[in-house]
XYZ file of C-alpha atoms in Angstrom:
366
model
C 18.215 12.263 -28.116
C 15.717 9.831 -27.852
C 16.679 6.808 -27.864
C 14.502 3.833 -29.338
C 15.488 1.157 -26.840
C 13.678 3.045 -24.569
C 10.199 2.479 -26.520
C 10.853 -1.697 -27.205
C 11.301 -2.431 -23.712
C 8.562 -0.552 -22.455
C 6.360 -2.785 -20.428
C 2.825 -3.333 -21.617
C 2.000 -6.310 -19.362
C 2.630 -4.451 -16.361
C 0.498 -1.358 -17.922
C -2.306 -3.698 -19.210
C -2.331 -5.374 -15.568
C -2.301 -1.512 -13.662
C -5.010 -0.422 -16.271
C -7.693 -3.504 -15.910
C -7.042 -3.515 -12.033
C -8.350 0.222 -11.999
C -10.904 0.107 -14.174
C -12.387 -2.374 -12.192
C -11.964 -0.943 -9.645
C -14.136 2.038 -10.911
C -16.953 -0.474 -11.653
C -16.647 -1.690 -8.210
C -16.716 1.642 -6.883
C -19.980 2.442 -9.181
C -21.665 -0.393 -7.156
C -20.395 0.702 -4.228
C -22.234 4.066 -4.347
C -25.017 3.238 -5.751
C -28.134 5.581 -5.417
C -26.082 7.375 -1.850
C -26.956 10.967 -4.194
C -24.148 12.210 -2.227
C -23.085 14.845 -3.968
C -20.323 13.605 -6.785
C -20.133 10.410 -7.127
C -17.371 8.529 -5.932
C -16.148 6.846 -9.413
C -15.969 9.867 -11.331
C -13.519 11.821 -8.017
C -11.943 8.388 -8.351
C -11.736 8.533 -12.344
C -9.655 12.291 -11.485
C -7.320 10.845 -9.523
C -6.941 7.711 -12.126
C -6.000 10.959 -14.236
C -3.817 12.609 -12.545
C -2.018 9.642 -11.368
C -1.334 8.187 -14.828
C 0.120 11.944 -15.044
C 2.414 11.320 -11.866
C 3.163 8.054 -14.105
C 4.221 9.427 -17.400
C 6.121 11.857 -15.396
C 8.260 9.063 -14.167
C 9.427 7.714 -17.590
C 10.414 10.725 -18.693
C 13.158 10.986 -15.940
C 16.561 8.494 -16.246
C 15.223 6.682 -12.703
C 19.166 6.158 -11.888
C 18.950 9.789 -10.685
C 16.410 9.364 -7.882
C 19.494 8.418 -6.106
C 20.625 11.979 -5.294
C 17.281 12.517 -4.560
C 16.361 9.869 -2.006
C 17.587 11.553 0.796
C 16.329 14.249 0.343
C 12.866 13.598 -0.222
C 12.920 10.707 2.773
C 13.629 14.228 4.668
C 10.445 15.538 3.408
C 7.989 13.015 3.951
C 9.626 13.336 8.034
C 8.885 17.477 7.884
C 5.837 16.732 6.486
C 5.018 14.106 9.567
C 6.186 16.218 12.090
C 3.852 19.099 10.007
C 0.854 17.330 10.275
C 0.803 16.678 14.118
C 0.706 20.320 14.946
C -1.406 21.764 11.952
C -2.735 17.921 10.233
C -6.813 17.776 9.966
C -8.774 15.519 12.144
C -11.192 13.118 10.634
C -12.363 10.322 13.518
C -10.061 11.019 15.762
C -6.794 11.221 13.929
C -3.949 13.371 12.094
C -3.465 12.393 9.092
C -4.466 14.927 6.599
C -2.410 18.351 5.742
C -4.443 20.801 4.377
C -3.929 22.030 0.443
C -6.271 24.546 -0.090
C -9.531 21.910 -0.955
C -7.972 19.239 -0.661
C -6.049 17.384 1.446
C -2.513 15.551 1.551
C -1.321 12.474 3.728
C 1.719 12.705 4.841
C 2.256 8.637 5.115
C 2.238 8.444 2.147
C 4.532 10.539 1.102
C 6.885 8.192 3.841
C 5.814 4.938 1.844
C 8.272 6.798 -1.179
C 10.942 8.092 0.589
C 11.420 4.964 2.585
C 12.096 2.941 -0.263
C 14.295 5.197 -1.959
C 16.093 5.701 1.487
C 17.017 2.404 2.397
C 17.566 1.482 -1.914
C 20.106 4.103 -2.505
C 22.147 3.451 1.469
C 22.447 -0.484 0.327
C 23.318 0.894 -3.565
C 26.413 3.162 -2.288
C 26.982 0.590 1.044
C 29.441 -2.448 0.185
C 28.055 -5.108 -0.305
C 28.477 -8.218 2.116
C 26.858 -12.029 2.134
C 24.783 -11.339 5.042
C 24.297 -8.722 7.710
C 24.187 -8.644 11.441
C 23.126 -6.708 14.015
C 25.352 -3.978 13.505
C 24.938 -3.840 10.515
C 20.947 -3.062 11.060
C 21.694 0.616 13.085
C 21.475 2.338 10.192
C 18.255 1.361 8.122
C 16.220 0.373 11.521
C 17.120 3.918 12.598
C 16.234 4.692 8.960
C 12.833 2.847 9.268
C 12.154 4.263 13.266
C 11.624 7.707 12.212
C 8.687 7.645 10.126
C 6.762 4.506 11.545
C 6.902 6.591 14.667
C 5.616 9.452 13.565
C 2.518 7.503 11.654
C 2.082 5.599 14.521
C 1.337 8.657 16.308
C -1.349 10.580 15.042
C -2.589 7.590 14.832
C -2.231 5.167 11.501
C -1.039 1.583 13.182
C -2.024 0.692 9.471
C 0.310 2.789 7.548
C 3.208 2.487 10.295
C 2.919 -1.220 10.171
C 2.844 -1.176 6.499
C 6.151 1.437 6.613
C 8.006 -1.395 8.643
C 6.470 -4.600 6.352
C 7.628 -2.456 3.411
C 11.207 -1.371 4.572
C 11.832 -5.446 6.336
C 11.115 -6.859 3.144
C 14.156 -5.139 1.383
C 16.659 -5.745 3.749
C 15.670 -9.767 3.887
C 16.425 -9.126 -0.235
C 19.920 -7.459 1.184
C 20.441 -10.630 3.312
C 20.416 -10.599 7.699
C 22.041 -13.368 9.077
C 19.085 -15.936 10.338
C 20.703 -15.923 13.776
C 20.369 -12.077 13.941
C 16.754 -12.748 11.872
C 15.567 -14.938 14.740
C 17.098 -12.780 17.747
C 15.053 -9.933 15.880
C 12.310 -11.666 15.969
C 12.514 -12.938 19.695
C 12.764 -9.047 20.727
C 9.914 -8.384 19.336
C 7.758 -11.023 20.694
C 9.249 -10.142 24.145
C 8.175 -6.240 23.853
C 4.546 -7.151 22.502
C 2.905 -6.346 26.396
C 4.682 -3.139 25.694
C 3.311 -2.527 22.277
C 0.074 -3.450 23.749
C 0.242 -0.853 26.244
C 0.731 1.999 24.029
C -1.724 1.332 21.429
C -5.042 3.696 21.714
C -8.079 1.489 23.423
C -9.946 1.492 19.649
C -6.483 -0.460 18.476
C -6.689 -2.297 21.263
C -10.394 -3.033 20.710
C -9.926 -3.900 17.151
C -7.375 -6.391 17.993
C -9.760 -7.852 20.507
C -12.749 -7.913 17.964
C -9.896 -10.039 15.292
C -9.590 -12.457 18.182
C -13.282 -12.984 19.139
C -15.682 -10.789 16.422
C -18.984 -12.106 17.910
C -18.128 -10.654 21.728
C -19.782 -6.841 19.910
C -21.912 -7.708 16.932
C -23.554 -4.451 16.919
C -20.296 -2.516 17.680
C -16.917 -3.368 17.752
C -17.225 -6.227 15.607
C -20.047 -5.005 13.333
C -17.474 -4.095 10.225
C -16.034 -7.318 9.907
C -18.779 -8.941 10.597
C -20.499 -7.590 7.936
C -18.005 -7.792 5.878
C -17.090 -11.402 6.443
C -21.813 -12.056 5.590
C -20.574 -10.225 2.072
C -18.077 -12.040 1.183
C -19.522 -15.629 1.349
C -23.032 -14.758 0.862
C -21.457 -13.782 -3.068
C -21.112 -17.842 -2.861
C -19.783 -19.767 -6.297
C -21.206 -16.749 -9.531
C -22.411 -13.931 -7.296
C -25.700 -12.054 -6.789
C -24.671 -9.720 -10.076
C -23.759 -6.236 -10.709
C -25.735 -4.209 -8.352
C -27.552 -7.161 -6.720
C -25.383 -7.092 -3.256
C -27.692 -6.964 -0.289
C -24.433 -5.680 1.548
C -23.730 -3.198 0.155
C -26.777 -1.116 -2.007
C -28.900 -1.963 1.155
C -25.728 0.028 2.843
C -24.679 -2.464 6.210
C -21.027 -2.496 4.878
C -19.284 0.298 6.880
C -16.548 1.706 4.707
C -17.292 0.113 1.397
C -15.729 2.047 -0.926
C -12.078 1.863 1.179
C -11.370 -0.876 3.648
C -14.567 -2.809 2.357
C -14.052 -2.013 -0.915
C -13.057 -5.701 -1.685
C -16.105 -7.375 0.442
C -18.749 -5.008 -2.033
C -17.115 -7.011 -5.481
C -16.854 -10.654 -3.495
C -20.671 -10.230 -3.251
C -21.347 -9.734 -6.359
C -19.286 -10.969 -8.108
C -19.001 -14.263 -6.150
C -16.078 -16.933 -5.992
C -15.035 -16.598 -9.525
C -14.886 -13.462 -9.494
C -12.537 -12.701 -6.700
C -10.549 -15.406 -7.751
C -10.088 -13.181 -11.246
C -8.853 -10.516 -9.284
C -6.751 -12.159 -6.959
C -4.950 -13.643 -10.161
C -4.284 -10.017 -11.834
C -3.194 -8.679 -7.819
C -0.867 -11.973 -8.200
C 0.142 -11.368 -11.382
C 0.925 -7.796 -10.697
C 2.834 -8.537 -7.676
C 5.172 -11.290 -9.610
C 5.630 -8.426 -12.150
C 6.872 -6.381 -10.430
C 9.418 -9.185 -8.396
C 10.000 -10.268 -12.129
C 11.268 -6.294 -12.936
C 13.421 -6.350 -10.423
C 14.955 -9.782 -11.238
C 16.050 -8.650 -14.969
C 17.870 -4.997 -13.670
C 21.294 -4.901 -14.759
C 22.132 -2.857 -10.819
C 21.865 -2.453 -7.353
C 19.452 0.545 -6.588
C 17.061 -0.011 -9.454
C 16.624 -4.205 -8.251
C 15.884 -2.836 -4.520
C 13.951 0.508 -5.486
C 11.619 -2.394 -7.816
C 12.221 -4.858 -4.766
C 11.018 -1.933 -2.995
C 7.693 -1.124 -4.370
C 6.556 -4.695 -5.207
C 6.148 -4.794 -1.508
C 4.668 -1.994 -1.041
C 2.150 -3.259 -3.815
C 2.466 -6.717 -2.277
C 2.043 -5.839 1.256
C -1.636 -3.808 1.326
C -3.221 -6.300 -0.979
C -1.884 -8.979 1.554
C -3.292 -6.647 5.337
C -6.831 -5.826 3.009
C -7.532 -9.204 1.611
C -6.962 -10.152 4.995
C -8.433 -8.074 7.230
C -12.066 -7.663 5.458
C -11.765 -12.011 5.703
C -10.888 -11.254 9.246
C -7.540 -12.761 9.473
C -6.484 -10.032 10.680
C -7.499 -6.856 12.915
C -9.057 -3.862 10.634
C -6.199 -1.198 11.049
C -7.155 0.842 7.548
C -5.330 -0.354 5.058
C -7.132 -0.013 1.200
C -6.831 -2.173 -2.064
C -4.209 -0.586 -4.228
C -5.700 0.528 -6.821
C -9.063 -0.893 -6.087
C -9.647 1.673 -3.470
C -11.603 4.557 -3.439
C -8.195 7.407 -2.097
C -6.901 10.247 -4.344
C -3.106 10.261 -1.960
C -3.016 5.720 -2.112
C -3.684 5.655 -6.259
C -1.314 8.626 -6.862
C 0.953 6.876 -4.445
C 0.544 3.266 -6.356
C 0.830 4.888 -9.436
C 4.091 6.395 -8.857
C 5.765 3.598 -8.054
C 4.453 1.648 -11.442
C 5.839 4.559 -13.434
C 9.520 3.383 -11.254
C 8.937 -0.184 -12.050
C 8.037 1.145 -15.691
C 11.143 3.382 -15.678
C 13.351 0.743 -14.731
C 12.230 -2.383 -17.147
C 12.805 0.260 -19.825
C 15.675 1.418 -18.568
C 17.147 -2.507 -17.610
C 19.795 -2.305 -21.224
C 20.897 1.255 -20.619
C 23.777 2.049 -18.499
C 25.738 5.572 -17.495
C 29.057 4.896 -18.450
C-alpha cells in the first residue's frame, strides 16, 4: 500500500537545485559546442543522457534505500570485477583504458566504483559496533575496501578518479570518527611516502604536477590547458562577455571546454556575477545533502547521504581548483554541468539516494 508520507516528505528543494544546475549546464554546453558542426551537438547528447539519468533517479525512489544494504557488497564486488575487466578488454582512449564497450556505447567502471565504495563503507560501518573514535587497527578493513578500487583505477591510468574515490571514502571515515593520533600518523605516513608515489606516476602525470607548480614553463605545451583556462576565467571580469561571446571558447583556444574546462566557458561569458551564482547553487546543493544526512534517523542512510554529498562536493572542489590553477589538471568533471553520460548518471543516481533518504526519514522498519 502506498504511503502518502512519501510524497509529503519529498525534497522539492533538492530536486529544484539539481534541475537548475543541469539546465544551466545544457545551455553552457550549447555555447561550448557552438558552430562546431561535428555531428549531433553535444548539448543534444547531454539531453539524452539527462533523460536517462533522471529515469534512473526516479527508479531509485521506488525502492526503500534501507534494502540497499543487502546489495552493497555485491555492487562493490561487481565494480571491482569491471575494473579488472577494463584493464584487459577496455577501450583505449588517449593512452588510458577507462571504458568498457557496450555495443554503440561505452561505460566507465570507475563511475560504478564511486557508488560501490559509498555503499560498501556505509554498510560496513553500519554493521560494525560503534566506538567513540577509531584507531589504526579499526581502519584495516575499510582501508582495504578503499585501496583495492583506488589501485585498479590509478592503474588505468586515471589518477583523478582514484583520488576522488579515496577522498569520498576518507570523508565517510572522518564522519564516523578517527582518533587524532591515528589521523596525524596517517598524514605523516602519506607525506613520507610521497617520493615513492611520485615514482609510480606516469610521465604525463608528473608533467601535470610540474606544470601546476609553474604553468609558464611550457606555455605552448604542458601548460597550455591551464593558462588558456585562467585567461578565460579572468577575461570574463565582473559581468562577463555575454552568451556566445567568449573568445577563448568560440575561437577554440580553450581545450576540453565541454568536459574538464566547462566552468571556464561559463566564467568567460557570465563573469564574476554568473560564476558567483553558480557557486552558490553548488554550495546549496552540498549543504542540502548534509542536511539530508543530519535529518536521517538511522545510521546506514546517514552514512549513505554523507558519501553521496562528499562525492558531489569533492568533484566540485577539485574541478574549480583545477580550472583556476590551484590544483593540477586531473580530469575531474564538474558534476551535473560537464558533458559525459557516465558521470551524469552516477551523480543523478546519488541524488536519487538523497531524495530516497529524505522521503523515508520518518518511516521505520519494524
